[in-house]
Tab-separated table of C-alpha atoms in Angstrom:
chain	number	residue	atom	x	y	z
A	40	MET	CA	34.530	39.571	22.326
A	41	GLY	CA	30.930	39.799	21.042
A	42	LYS	CA	31.840	38.185	17.719
A	43	TRP	CA	33.511	35.313	19.571
A	44	ILE	CA	30.366	34.667	21.647
A	45	LYS	CA	28.229	34.843	18.502
A	46	ASN	CA	30.435	32.214	16.817
A	47	ILE	CA	30.144	29.931	19.847
A	48	PHE	CA	26.359	30.358	19.824
A	49	VAL	CA	26.183	29.521	16.102
A	50	PHE	CA	28.419	26.471	16.628
A	51	LEU	CA	26.285	25.208	19.517
A	52	SER	CA	23.116	25.759	17.476
A	53	VAL	CA	24.514	23.755	14.583
A	54	LEU	CA	25.603	21.026	16.992
A	55	LEU	CA	22.131	20.914	18.545
A	56	LEU	CA	20.403	20.715	15.163
A	57	ALA	CA	22.778	18.010	13.974
A	58	ALA	CA	22.015	16.026	17.118
A	59	CYS	CA	18.336	16.129	16.193
A	60	THR	CA	19.043	14.194	13.008
A	61	THR	CA	18.991	10.793	14.582
A	62	SER	CA	19.132	7.346	13.144
A	63	LYS	CA	17.421	4.355	14.671
A	64	SER	CA	16.356	0.827	13.977
A	65	THR	CA	13.216	-0.764	15.328
A	66	PHE	CA	13.096	-4.559	15.640
A	67	SER	CA	10.284	-7.005	16.150
A	68	LYS	CA	10.897	-8.752	19.468
A	69	ASN	CA	9.624	-12.127	18.296
A	70	VAL	CA	11.599	-12.589	15.088
A	71	ASN	CA	14.906	-14.358	14.486
A	72	LEU	CA	16.663	-12.267	11.832
A	73	SER	CA	19.307	-14.908	11.191
A	74	LYS	CA	16.754	-17.123	9.402
A	75	TYR	CA	16.446	-14.704	6.488
A	76	GLU	CA	18.659	-15.199	3.432
A	77	TYR	CA	16.912	-13.250	0.660
A	78	ALA	CA	15.566	-9.748	0.099
A	79	SER	CA	13.408	-8.330	-2.660
A	80	ILE	CA	13.055	-4.587	-3.008
A	81	ILE	CA	9.525	-3.525	-3.800
A	82	ASN	CA	9.514	-0.764	-6.383
A	83	ASN	CA	5.998	0.222	-7.311
A	84	ASP	CA	3.877	3.365	-7.329
A	85	THR	CA	3.661	3.427	-3.531
A	86	TYR	CA	7.306	2.719	-2.711
A	87	HIS	CA	9.624	4.644	-4.954
A	88	ILE	CA	11.974	7.565	-5.038
A	89	PRO	CA	10.771	10.778	-6.636
A	90	ALA	CA	12.016	11.112	-10.227
A	91	GLU	CA	14.405	13.916	-9.357
A	92	LEU	CA	16.176	11.627	-6.880
A	93	MET	CA	16.423	8.501	-9.060
A	94	GLU	CA	20.220	8.547	-9.023
A	95	TYR	CA	20.035	7.707	-5.317
A	96	GLU	CA	18.126	4.505	-5.963
A	97	ILE	CA	21.454	2.845	-6.763
A	98	GLN	CA	22.721	3.837	-3.333
A	99	LEU	CA	19.570	2.455	-1.713
A	100	PHE	CA	20.034	-0.904	-3.433
A	101	ASP	CA	23.671	-0.889	-2.283
A	102	ALA	CA	22.477	-0.120	1.249
A	103	VAL	CA	20.183	-3.157	1.213
A	104	GLU	CA	23.058	-5.290	-0.077
A	105	CYS	CA	24.942	-4.287	3.095
A	106	SER	CA	22.539	-6.610	4.900
A	107	GLY	CA	24.305	-9.626	3.444
A	108	LEU	CA	20.963	-10.850	2.129
A	109	GLU	CA	20.873	-12.061	-1.466
A	110	LEU	CA	18.889	-9.636	-3.601
A	111	ILE	CA	16.086	-11.183	-5.667
A	112	SER	CA	14.194	-9.206	-8.292
A	113	ASP	CA	10.537	-8.796	-7.400
A	114	ALA	CA	9.762	-10.171	-10.871
A	115	ARG	CA	11.552	-13.436	-9.991
A	116	ILE	CA	10.013	-14.174	-6.588
A	117	TYR	CA	7.756	-16.777	-8.197
A	118	GLU	CA	10.868	-18.818	-9.067
A	119	LEU	CA	11.773	-19.359	-5.403
A	120	SER	CA	10.941	-22.625	-3.638
A	121	GLN	CA	8.664	-22.722	-0.590
A	122	SER	CA	11.658	-23.017	1.750
A	123	GLN	CA	13.317	-20.009	0.072
A	124	LEU	CA	10.116	-17.959	0.358
A	125	GLU	CA	10.152	-18.606	4.107
A	126	LYS	CA	13.589	-16.921	4.194
A	127	LEU	CA	12.549	-13.911	2.099
A	128	LEU	CA	12.167	-10.340	3.260
A	129	LEU	CA	10.370	-7.727	1.193
A	130	VAL	CA	12.042	-4.337	1.346
A	131	LYS	CA	10.131	-1.089	1.118
A	132	TYR	CA	11.818	2.281	1.298
A	133	GLY	CA	10.974	5.929	1.371
A	134	VAL	CA	12.841	9.204	1.082
A	135	ASN	CA	11.477	12.427	2.509
A	136	VAL	CA	13.386	15.598	1.636
A	137	SER	CA	12.535	18.830	3.419
A	138	LEU	CA	14.329	22.068	4.194
A	139	GLU	CA	15.076	20.899	7.726
A	140	GLN	CA	16.404	17.421	7.000
A	141	THR	CA	16.311	14.377	4.757
A	142	VAL	CA	14.880	11.154	6.165
A	143	VAL	CA	15.434	7.726	4.599
A	144	THR	CA	13.436	4.753	5.890
A	145	VAL	CA	14.030	1.134	4.872
A	146	ASN	CA	11.505	-1.445	6.095
A	147	PHE	CA	11.991	-5.225	5.993
A	148	ILE	CA	8.806	-7.321	5.895
A	149	ASP	CA	8.457	-11.095	6.220
A	150	TYR	CA	7.185	-12.376	2.861
A	151	MET	CA	5.111	-15.231	4.293
A	152	THR	CA	3.318	-13.302	7.028
A	153	GLY	CA	3.422	-9.714	5.777
A	154	ARG	CA	4.732	-8.752	9.185
A	155	PRO	CA	7.257	-5.908	9.462
A	156	VAL	CA	10.338	-7.242	11.247
A	157	VAL	CA	12.836	-4.355	11.013
A	158	SER	CA	12.639	-0.673	10.219
A	159	CYS	CA	15.822	1.341	9.745
A	160	ARG	CA	15.418	5.109	9.736
A	161	SER	CA	18.111	7.685	9.193
A	162	ALA	CA	18.036	11.443	9.071
A	163	TYR	CA	20.688	13.826	7.862
A	164	THR	CA	21.000	17.553	7.450
A	165	SER	CA	23.648	20.002	6.384
A	166	LEU	CA	21.334	22.815	7.462
A	167	GLY	CA	20.881	23.828	3.846
A	168	VAL	CA	24.583	24.569	3.406
A	169	ALA	CA	25.541	21.609	1.205
A	170	GLY	CA	22.200	21.101	-0.556
A	171	ALA	CA	19.580	18.368	-0.793
A	172	GLU	CA	21.785	16.037	-2.838
A	173	HIS	CA	24.377	15.936	-0.068
A	174	ASP	CA	21.688	15.367	2.569
A	175	VAL	CA	20.106	12.460	0.666
A	176	SER	CA	23.483	10.833	0.166
A	177	GLY	CA	24.352	11.328	3.846
A	178	ALA	CA	21.053	9.826	5.022
A	179	ILE	CA	21.498	6.804	2.727
A	180	LYS	CA	25.038	6.223	4.014
A	181	ARG	CA	23.749	6.302	7.579
A	182	VAL	CA	20.905	3.900	6.864
A	183	ALA	CA	23.352	1.546	5.098
A	184	LYS	CA	25.422	1.395	8.284
A	185	GLN	CA	22.297	0.599	10.288
A	186	ILE	CA	21.269	-2.156	7.902
A	187	ALA	CA	24.737	-3.719	8.004
A	188	ALA	CA	24.774	-3.590	11.802
A	189	THR	CA	21.244	-5.015	12.018
A	190	PHE	CA	21.844	-8.086	9.917
A	191	GLY	CA	25.589	-8.379	10.484
A	192	LYS	CA	26.136	-11.062	7.843
């Protein structure tokens, strides 16, 4: 009987910890997201994935493509017309891996104003059972779903 109660306690603890790994999107109240058609992912010294997680950068680019926005290389922004620039979002992302959980944040910023318009944040944990690689992949999959639901194109 005691082992059974212990198993229930462990299960409820895992369930509680998993519930703490939430995902959420924050939207600017005064922005019409349907006007945006292009996205450019900023990849510089400030916004990048640590070298040991570079393989996940592909998944992050795929997640942004879930928005339905056309991806434009940051090196080619200068080729866009004024009207296209007004429909451009800059994308900045971050990955934070810790023992407790992995958090992936993808921010969309209006190119013309520099104003953040959407932030999608996702957390994932396997409680150390499956490893950091699994947690990063899980967090990216969750944020991809948020991005797709946010832009719905």
